[in-house]
mmCIF file of C-alpha atoms and ligand atoms in Angstrom:
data_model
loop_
_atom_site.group_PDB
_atom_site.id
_atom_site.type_symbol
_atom_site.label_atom_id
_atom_site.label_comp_id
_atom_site.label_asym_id
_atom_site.label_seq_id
_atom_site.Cartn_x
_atom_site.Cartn_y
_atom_site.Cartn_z
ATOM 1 C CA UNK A 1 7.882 22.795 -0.862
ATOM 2 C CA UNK A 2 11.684 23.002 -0.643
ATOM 3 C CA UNK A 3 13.736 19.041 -0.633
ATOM 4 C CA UNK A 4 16.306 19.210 1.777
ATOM 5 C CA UNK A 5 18.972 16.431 1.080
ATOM 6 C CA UNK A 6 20.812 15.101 3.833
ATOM 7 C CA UNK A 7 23.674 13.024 2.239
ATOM 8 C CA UNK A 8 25.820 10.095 4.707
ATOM 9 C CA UNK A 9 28.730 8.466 4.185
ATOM 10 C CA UNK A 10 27.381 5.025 4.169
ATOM 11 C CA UNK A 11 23.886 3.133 4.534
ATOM 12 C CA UNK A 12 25.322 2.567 7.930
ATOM 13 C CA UNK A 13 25.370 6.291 8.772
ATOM 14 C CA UNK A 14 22.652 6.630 7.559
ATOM 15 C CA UNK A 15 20.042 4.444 9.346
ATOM 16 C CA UNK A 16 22.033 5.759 12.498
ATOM 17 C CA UNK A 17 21.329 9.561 11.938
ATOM 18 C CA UNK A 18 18.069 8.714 10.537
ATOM 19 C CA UNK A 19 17.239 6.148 13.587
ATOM 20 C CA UNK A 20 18.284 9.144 16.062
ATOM 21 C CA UNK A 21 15.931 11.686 13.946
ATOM 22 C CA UNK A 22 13.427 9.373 14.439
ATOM 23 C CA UNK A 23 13.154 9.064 17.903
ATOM 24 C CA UNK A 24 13.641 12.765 18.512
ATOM 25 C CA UNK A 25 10.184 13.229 16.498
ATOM 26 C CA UNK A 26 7.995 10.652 18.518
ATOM 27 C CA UNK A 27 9.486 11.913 21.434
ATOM 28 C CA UNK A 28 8.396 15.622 20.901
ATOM 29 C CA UNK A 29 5.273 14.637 19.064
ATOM 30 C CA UNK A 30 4.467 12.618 22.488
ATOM 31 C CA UNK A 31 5.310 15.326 24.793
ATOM 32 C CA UNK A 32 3.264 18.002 22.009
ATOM 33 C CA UNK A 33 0.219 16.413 21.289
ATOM 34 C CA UNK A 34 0.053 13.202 23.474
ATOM 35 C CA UNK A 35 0.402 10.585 20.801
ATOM 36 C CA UNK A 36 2.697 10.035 18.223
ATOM 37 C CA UNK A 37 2.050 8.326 14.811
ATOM 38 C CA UNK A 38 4.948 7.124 12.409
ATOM 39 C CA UNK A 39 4.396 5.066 9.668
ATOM 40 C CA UNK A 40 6.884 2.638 8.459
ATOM 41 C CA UNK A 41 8.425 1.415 5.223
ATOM 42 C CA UNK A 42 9.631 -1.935 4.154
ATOM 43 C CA UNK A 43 12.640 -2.755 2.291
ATOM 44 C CA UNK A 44 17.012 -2.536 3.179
ATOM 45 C CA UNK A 45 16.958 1.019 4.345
ATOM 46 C CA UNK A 46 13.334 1.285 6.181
ATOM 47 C CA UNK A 47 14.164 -1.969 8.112
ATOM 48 C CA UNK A 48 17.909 -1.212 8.808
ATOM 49 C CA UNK A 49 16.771 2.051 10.735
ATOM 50 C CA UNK A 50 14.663 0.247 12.849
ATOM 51 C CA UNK A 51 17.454 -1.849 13.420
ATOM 52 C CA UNK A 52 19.588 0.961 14.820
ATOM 53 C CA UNK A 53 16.623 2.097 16.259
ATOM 54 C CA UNK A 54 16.190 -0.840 18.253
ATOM 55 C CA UNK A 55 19.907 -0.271 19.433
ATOM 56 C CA UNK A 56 19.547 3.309 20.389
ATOM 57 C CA UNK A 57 16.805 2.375 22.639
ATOM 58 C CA UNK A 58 18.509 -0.708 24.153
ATOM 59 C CA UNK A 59 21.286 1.843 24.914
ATOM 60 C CA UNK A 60 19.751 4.566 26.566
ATOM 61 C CA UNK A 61 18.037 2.139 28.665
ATOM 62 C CA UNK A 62 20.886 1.018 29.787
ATOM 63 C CA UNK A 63 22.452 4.065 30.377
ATOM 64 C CA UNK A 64 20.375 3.774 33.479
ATOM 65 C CA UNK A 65 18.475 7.278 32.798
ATOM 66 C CA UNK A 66 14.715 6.731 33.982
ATOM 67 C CA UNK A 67 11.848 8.161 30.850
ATOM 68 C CA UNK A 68 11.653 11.876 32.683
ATOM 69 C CA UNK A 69 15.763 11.694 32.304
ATOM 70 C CA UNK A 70 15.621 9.984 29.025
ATOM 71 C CA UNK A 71 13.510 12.402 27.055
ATOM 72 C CA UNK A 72 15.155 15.283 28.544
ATOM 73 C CA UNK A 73 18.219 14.309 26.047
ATOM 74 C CA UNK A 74 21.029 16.088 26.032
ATOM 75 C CA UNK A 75 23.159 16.543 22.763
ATOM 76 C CA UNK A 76 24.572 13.096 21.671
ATOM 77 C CA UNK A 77 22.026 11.164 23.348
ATOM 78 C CA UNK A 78 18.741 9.688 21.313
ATOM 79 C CA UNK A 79 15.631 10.786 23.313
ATOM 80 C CA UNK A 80 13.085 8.280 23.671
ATOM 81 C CA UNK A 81 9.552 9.052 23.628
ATOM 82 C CA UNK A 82 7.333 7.300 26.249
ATOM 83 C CA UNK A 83 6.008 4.216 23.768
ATOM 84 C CA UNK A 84 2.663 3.620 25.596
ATOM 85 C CA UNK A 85 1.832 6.858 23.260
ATOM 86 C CA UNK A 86 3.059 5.613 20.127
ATOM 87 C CA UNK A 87 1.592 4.561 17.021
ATOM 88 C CA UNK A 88 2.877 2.420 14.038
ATOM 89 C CA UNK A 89 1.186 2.550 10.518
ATOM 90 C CA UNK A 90 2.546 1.411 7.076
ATOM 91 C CA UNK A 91 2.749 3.144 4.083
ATOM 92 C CA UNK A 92 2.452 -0.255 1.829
ATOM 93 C CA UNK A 93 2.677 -4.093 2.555
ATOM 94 C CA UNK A 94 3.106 -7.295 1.039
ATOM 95 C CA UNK A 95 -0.372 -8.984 0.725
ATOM 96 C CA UNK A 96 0.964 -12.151 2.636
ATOM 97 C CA UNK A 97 -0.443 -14.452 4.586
ATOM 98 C CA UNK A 98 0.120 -13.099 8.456
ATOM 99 C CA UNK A 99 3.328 -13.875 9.785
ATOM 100 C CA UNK A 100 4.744 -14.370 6.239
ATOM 101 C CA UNK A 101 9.125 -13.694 6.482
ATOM 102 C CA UNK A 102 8.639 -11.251 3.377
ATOM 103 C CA UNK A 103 5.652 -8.951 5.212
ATOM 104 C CA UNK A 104 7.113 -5.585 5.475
ATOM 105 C CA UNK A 105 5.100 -5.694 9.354
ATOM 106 C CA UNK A 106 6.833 -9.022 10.213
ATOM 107 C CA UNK A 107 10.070 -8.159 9.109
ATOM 108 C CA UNK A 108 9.719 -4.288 11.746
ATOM 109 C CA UNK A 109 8.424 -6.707 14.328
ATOM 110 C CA UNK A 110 11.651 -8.632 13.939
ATOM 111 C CA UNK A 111 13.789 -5.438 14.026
ATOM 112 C CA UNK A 112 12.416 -3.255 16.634
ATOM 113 C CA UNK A 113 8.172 -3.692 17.627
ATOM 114 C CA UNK A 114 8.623 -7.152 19.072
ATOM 115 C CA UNK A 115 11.227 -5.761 21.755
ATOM 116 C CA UNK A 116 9.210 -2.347 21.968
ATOM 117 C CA UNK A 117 6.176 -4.813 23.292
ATOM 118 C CA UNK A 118 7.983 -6.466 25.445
ATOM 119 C CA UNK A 119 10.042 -4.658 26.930
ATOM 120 C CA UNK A 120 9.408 -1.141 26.516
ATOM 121 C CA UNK A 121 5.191 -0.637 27.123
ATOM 122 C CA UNK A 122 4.387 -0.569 23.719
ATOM 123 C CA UNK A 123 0.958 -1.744 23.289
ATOM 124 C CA UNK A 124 0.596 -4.292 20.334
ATOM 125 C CA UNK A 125 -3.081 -2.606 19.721
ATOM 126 C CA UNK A 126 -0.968 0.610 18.562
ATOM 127 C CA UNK A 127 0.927 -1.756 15.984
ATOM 128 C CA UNK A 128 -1.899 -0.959 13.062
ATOM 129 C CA UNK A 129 -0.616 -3.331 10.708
ATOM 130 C CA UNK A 130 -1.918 -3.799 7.075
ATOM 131 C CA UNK A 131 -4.394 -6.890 6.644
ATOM 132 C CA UNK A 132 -2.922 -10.404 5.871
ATOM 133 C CA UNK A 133 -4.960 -12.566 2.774
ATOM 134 C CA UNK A 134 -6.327 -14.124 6.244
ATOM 135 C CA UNK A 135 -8.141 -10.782 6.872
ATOM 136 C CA UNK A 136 -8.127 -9.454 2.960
ATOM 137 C CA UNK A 137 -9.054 -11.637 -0.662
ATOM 138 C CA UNK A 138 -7.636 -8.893 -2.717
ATOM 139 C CA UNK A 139 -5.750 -5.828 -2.674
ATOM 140 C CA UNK A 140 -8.803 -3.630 -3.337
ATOM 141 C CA UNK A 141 -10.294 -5.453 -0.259
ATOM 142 C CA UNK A 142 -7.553 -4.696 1.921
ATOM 143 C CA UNK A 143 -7.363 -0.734 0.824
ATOM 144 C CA UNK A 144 -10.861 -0.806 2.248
ATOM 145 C CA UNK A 145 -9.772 -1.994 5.196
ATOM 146 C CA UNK A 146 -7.396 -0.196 6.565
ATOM 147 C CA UNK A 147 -9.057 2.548 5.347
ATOM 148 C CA UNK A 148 -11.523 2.147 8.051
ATOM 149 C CA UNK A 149 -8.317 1.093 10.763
ATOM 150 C CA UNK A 150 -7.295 4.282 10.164
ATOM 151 C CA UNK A 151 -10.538 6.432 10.366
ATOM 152 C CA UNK A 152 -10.775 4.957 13.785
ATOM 153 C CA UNK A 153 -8.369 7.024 14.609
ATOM 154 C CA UNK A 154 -8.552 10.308 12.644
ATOM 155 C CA UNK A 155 -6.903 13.156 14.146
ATOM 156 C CA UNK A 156 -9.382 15.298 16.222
ATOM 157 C CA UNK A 157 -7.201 18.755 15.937
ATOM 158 C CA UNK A 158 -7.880 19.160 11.983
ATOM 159 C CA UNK A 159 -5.668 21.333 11.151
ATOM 160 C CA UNK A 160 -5.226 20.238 8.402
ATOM 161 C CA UNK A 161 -8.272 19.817 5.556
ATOM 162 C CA UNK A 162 -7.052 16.636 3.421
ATOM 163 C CA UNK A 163 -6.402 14.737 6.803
ATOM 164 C CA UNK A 164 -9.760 15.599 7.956
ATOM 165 C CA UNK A 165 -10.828 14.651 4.656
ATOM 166 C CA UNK A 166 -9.371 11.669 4.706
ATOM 167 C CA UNK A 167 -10.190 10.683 8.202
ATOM 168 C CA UNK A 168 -6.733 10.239 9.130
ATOM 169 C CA UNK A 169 -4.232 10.486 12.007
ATOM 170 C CA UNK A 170 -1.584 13.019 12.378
ATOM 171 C CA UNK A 171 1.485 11.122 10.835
ATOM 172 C CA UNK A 172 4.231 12.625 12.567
ATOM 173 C CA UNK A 173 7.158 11.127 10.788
ATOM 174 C CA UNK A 174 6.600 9.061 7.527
ATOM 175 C CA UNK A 175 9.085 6.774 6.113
ATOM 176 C CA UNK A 176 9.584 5.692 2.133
ATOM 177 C CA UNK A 177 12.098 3.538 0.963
ATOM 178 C CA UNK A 178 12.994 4.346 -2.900
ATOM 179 C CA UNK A 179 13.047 1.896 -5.387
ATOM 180 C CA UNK A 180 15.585 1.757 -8.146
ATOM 181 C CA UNK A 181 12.720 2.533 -10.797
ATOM 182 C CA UNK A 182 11.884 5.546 -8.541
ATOM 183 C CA UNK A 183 8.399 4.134 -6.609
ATOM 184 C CA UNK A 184 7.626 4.900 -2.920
ATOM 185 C CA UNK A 185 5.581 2.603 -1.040
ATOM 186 C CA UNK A 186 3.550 0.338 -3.856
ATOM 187 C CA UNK A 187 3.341 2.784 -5.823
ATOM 188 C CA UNK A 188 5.390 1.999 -9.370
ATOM 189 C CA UNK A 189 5.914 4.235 -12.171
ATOM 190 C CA UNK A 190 3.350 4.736 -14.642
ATOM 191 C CA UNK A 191 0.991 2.495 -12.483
ATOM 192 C CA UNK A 192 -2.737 4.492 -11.588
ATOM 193 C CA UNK A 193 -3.024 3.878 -8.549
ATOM 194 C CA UNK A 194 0.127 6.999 -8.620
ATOM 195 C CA UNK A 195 -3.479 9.610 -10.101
ATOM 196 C CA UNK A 196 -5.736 7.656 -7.255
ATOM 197 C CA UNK A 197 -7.551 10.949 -5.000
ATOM 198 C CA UNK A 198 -9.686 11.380 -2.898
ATOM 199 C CA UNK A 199 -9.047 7.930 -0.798
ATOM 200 C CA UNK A 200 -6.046 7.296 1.850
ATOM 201 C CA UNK A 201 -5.187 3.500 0.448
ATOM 202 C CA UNK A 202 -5.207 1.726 -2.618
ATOM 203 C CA UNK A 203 -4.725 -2.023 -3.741
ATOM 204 C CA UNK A 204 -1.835 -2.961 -6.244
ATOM 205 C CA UNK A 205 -2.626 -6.263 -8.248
ATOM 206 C CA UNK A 206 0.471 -6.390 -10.485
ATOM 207 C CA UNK A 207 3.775 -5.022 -8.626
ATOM 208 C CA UNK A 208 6.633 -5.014 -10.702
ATOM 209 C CA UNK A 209 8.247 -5.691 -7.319
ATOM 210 C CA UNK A 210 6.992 -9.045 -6.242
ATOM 211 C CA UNK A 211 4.915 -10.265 -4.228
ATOM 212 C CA UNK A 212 2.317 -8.979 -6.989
ATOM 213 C CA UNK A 213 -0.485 -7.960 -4.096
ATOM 214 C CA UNK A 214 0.141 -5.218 -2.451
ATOM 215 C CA UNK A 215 -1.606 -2.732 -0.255
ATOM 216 C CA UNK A 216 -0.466 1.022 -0.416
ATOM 217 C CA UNK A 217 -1.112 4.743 1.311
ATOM 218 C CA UNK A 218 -2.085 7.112 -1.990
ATOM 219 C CA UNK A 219 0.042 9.800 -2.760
ATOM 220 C CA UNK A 220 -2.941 12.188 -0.806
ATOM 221 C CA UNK A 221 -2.463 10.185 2.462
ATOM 222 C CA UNK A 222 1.379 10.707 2.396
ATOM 223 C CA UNK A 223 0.544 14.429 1.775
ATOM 224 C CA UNK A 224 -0.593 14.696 4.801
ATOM 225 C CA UNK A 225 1.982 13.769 7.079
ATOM 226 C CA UNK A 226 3.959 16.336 8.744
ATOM 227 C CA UNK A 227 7.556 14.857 7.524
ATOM 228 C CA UNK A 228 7.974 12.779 4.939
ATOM 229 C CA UNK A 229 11.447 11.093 4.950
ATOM 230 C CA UNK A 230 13.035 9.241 1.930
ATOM 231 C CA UNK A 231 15.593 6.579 2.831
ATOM 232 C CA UNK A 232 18.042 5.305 -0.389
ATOM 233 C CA UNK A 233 20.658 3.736 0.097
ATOM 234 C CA UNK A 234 22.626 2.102 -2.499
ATOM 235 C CA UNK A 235 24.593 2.692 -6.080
ATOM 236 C CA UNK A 236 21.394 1.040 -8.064
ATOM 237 C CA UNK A 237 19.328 3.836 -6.918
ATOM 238 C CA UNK A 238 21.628 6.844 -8.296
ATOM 239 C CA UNK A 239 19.698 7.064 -11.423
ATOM 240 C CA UNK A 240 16.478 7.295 -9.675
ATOM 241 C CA UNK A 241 18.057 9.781 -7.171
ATOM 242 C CA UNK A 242 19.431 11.928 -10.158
ATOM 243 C CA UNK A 243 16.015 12.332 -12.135
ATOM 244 C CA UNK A 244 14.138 12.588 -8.793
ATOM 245 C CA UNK A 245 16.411 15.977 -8.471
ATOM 246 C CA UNK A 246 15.750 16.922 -11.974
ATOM 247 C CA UNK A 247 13.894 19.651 -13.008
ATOM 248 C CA UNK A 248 10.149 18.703 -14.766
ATOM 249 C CA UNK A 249 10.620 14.656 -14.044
ATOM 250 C CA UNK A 250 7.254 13.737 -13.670
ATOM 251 C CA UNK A 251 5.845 11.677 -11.107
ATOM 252 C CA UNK A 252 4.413 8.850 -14.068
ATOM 253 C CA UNK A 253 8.143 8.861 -14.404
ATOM 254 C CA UNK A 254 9.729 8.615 -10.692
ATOM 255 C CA UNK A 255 6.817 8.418 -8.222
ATOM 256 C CA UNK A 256 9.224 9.274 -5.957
ATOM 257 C CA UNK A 257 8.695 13.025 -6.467
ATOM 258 C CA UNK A 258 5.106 13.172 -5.564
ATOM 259 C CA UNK A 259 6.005 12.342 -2.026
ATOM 260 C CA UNK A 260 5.967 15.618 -0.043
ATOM 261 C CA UNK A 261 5.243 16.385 3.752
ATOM 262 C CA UNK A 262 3.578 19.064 5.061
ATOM 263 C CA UNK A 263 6.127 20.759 7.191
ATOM 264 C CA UNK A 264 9.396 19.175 5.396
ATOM 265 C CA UNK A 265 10.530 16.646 2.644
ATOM 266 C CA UNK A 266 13.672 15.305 3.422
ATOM 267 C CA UNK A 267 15.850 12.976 1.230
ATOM 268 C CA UNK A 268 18.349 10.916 3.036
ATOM 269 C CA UNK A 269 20.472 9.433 1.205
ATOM 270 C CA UNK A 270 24.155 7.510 0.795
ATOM 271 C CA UNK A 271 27.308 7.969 -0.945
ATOM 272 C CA UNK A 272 26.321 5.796 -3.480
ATOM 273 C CA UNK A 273 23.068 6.583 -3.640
ATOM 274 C CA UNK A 274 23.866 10.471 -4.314
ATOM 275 C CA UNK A 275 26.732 9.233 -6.743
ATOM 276 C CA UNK A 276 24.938 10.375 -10.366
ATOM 277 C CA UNK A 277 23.457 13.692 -8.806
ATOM 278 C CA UNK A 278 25.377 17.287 -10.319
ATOM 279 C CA UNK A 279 25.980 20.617 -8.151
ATOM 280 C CA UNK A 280 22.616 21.783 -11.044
ATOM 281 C CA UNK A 281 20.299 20.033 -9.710
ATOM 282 C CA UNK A 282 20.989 19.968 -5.982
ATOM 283 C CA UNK A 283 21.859 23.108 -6.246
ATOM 284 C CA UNK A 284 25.061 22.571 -3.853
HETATM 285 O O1 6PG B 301 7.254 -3.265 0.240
HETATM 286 C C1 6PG B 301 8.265 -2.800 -0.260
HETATM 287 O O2 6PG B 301 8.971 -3.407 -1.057
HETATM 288 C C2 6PG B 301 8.748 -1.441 0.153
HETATM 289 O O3 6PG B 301 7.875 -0.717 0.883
HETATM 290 C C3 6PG B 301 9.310 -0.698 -1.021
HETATM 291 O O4 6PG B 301 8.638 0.503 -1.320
HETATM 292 C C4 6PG B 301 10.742 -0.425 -0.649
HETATM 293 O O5 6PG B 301 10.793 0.569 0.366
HETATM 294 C C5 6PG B 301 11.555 0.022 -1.835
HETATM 295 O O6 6PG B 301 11.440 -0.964 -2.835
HETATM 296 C C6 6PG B 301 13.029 0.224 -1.452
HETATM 297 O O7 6PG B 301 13.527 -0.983 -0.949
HETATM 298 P P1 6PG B 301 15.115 -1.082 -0.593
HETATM 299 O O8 6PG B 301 15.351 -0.063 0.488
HETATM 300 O O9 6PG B 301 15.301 -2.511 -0.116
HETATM 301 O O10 6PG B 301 15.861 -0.796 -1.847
#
């Protein structure tokens, strides 16, 4: 599997392009397969696209374009897929009580799924969000669950074995923020849940990241999604992006590098956040 590496100017730039991306994929993956399934990251750069997300969509409704008009996008213009379709998943959250200002859920609701609801037909049933220490006692407890939330709605083309597997949807687009020690999701270096197989979540007790509980997709669930998009922004990840780009670093190391998708792995990232990478080993 090749890394492509889109680089931006800014982390401004960046959640713009990215934002755009994103709604180009839901849109086609409606109009495709009938549903769409993205699932969301927390953290600067996940929330700041849905942000500009949430601005893209404001705009092209205003543009006065009906849906037929406004997912037959012309160049320059974000299409918009119809959002009665859509489906949001997370790929780790904060075991919180619900509603809790540091919930990677609350803080999306905030930015984009709150005015998707009401104002754009999203359903809040297709908001799958990760249990709250309301619905979960531990971390373990809350893998389970969601587990189960998303068996309910495994993808019935299988075409792919691990999904199937897994009992999992198609995830059309899946977002991962990067920390500066390299992890994706809740998944920290030399940690086991990174080895966990043959389940699609797993609980973290001890993030080195607080809040300590924390609920996470394994590294076989991300597998399975059809894109898997990194989003770094920032001059404190440049060491992580550097040894995520070299040769032989091992995932222990910078889980980052176990996240592939099944049809691309793309690494978007800033100025700053590209800053410590050489011409060797991006190959530019
Ligand atoms: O729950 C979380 O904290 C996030 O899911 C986490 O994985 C985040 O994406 C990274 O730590 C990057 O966060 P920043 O983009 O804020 O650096």
């Amino acid at each position: 599997m090749t890394r492509v590496l889109h680089r931006f100017a800014d982390r401004d730039a960046m959640c713009e392009a990215v934002a755009r991306e994103f709604l180009a994929v839901l849109a086609e993956a409606v109009e495709t397969h009938g549903s769409a399934h993205a699932v969301l990251t927390g953290g600067g750069a996940g929330i700041g696209i849905l942000d500009a997300a949430a601005r893209l969509v404001d705009t092209e409704r205003n543009s006065g374009r009906n849906t037929a008009q406004l997912a037959e996008h012309t160049a320059g213009q974000a299409p918009v897929p119809e959002w009665s379709q859509v489906h949001f998943w997370w790929g780790d959250e904060r075991l919180l009580a619900g509603g809790e200002a540091e919930r990677n859920d609350e803080q999306a609701d905030a930015a984009l799924l709150r005015r998707l609801v009401a104002e754009y037909g999203l359903p809040e049933e297709n908001i799958h969000r990760m249990p709250s220490t309301e619905l979960a006692v531990s971390p373990a407890q809350g893998a389970e669950a969601y587990s189960a939330d998303l068996a309910a709605f495994a993808d019935d083309e299988e075409d792919d074995e691990q999904r199937a597997r897994l009992l999992l949807p198609r995830f059309d687009v899946l977002l991962l923020g990067v920390g500066p020690d390299g992890h994706v999701a809740s998944l920290f270096p030399g940690r086991d849940s990174l080895t966990v197989s043959g389940v699609c979540c797993v609980g973290e007790s001890d993030s080195p990241k607080p809040p300590p509980s924390r609920v996470s997709l394994t590294f076989d669930a991300i597998s399975t999604a059809e894109r898997v998009w990194m989003v770094v922004a920032g001059q404190d990840k440049a060491a992580a992006v550097a040894r995520a780009f070299t040769d032989g670093t091992a995932v222990e190391e910078i889980p980052a590098v176990g996240a592939l998708g099944r049809a691309e792995t793309v690494w978007h990232i800033d100025q700053a956040a590209g800053s410590a990478l050489t011409e060797e080993s991006t190959g530019d």
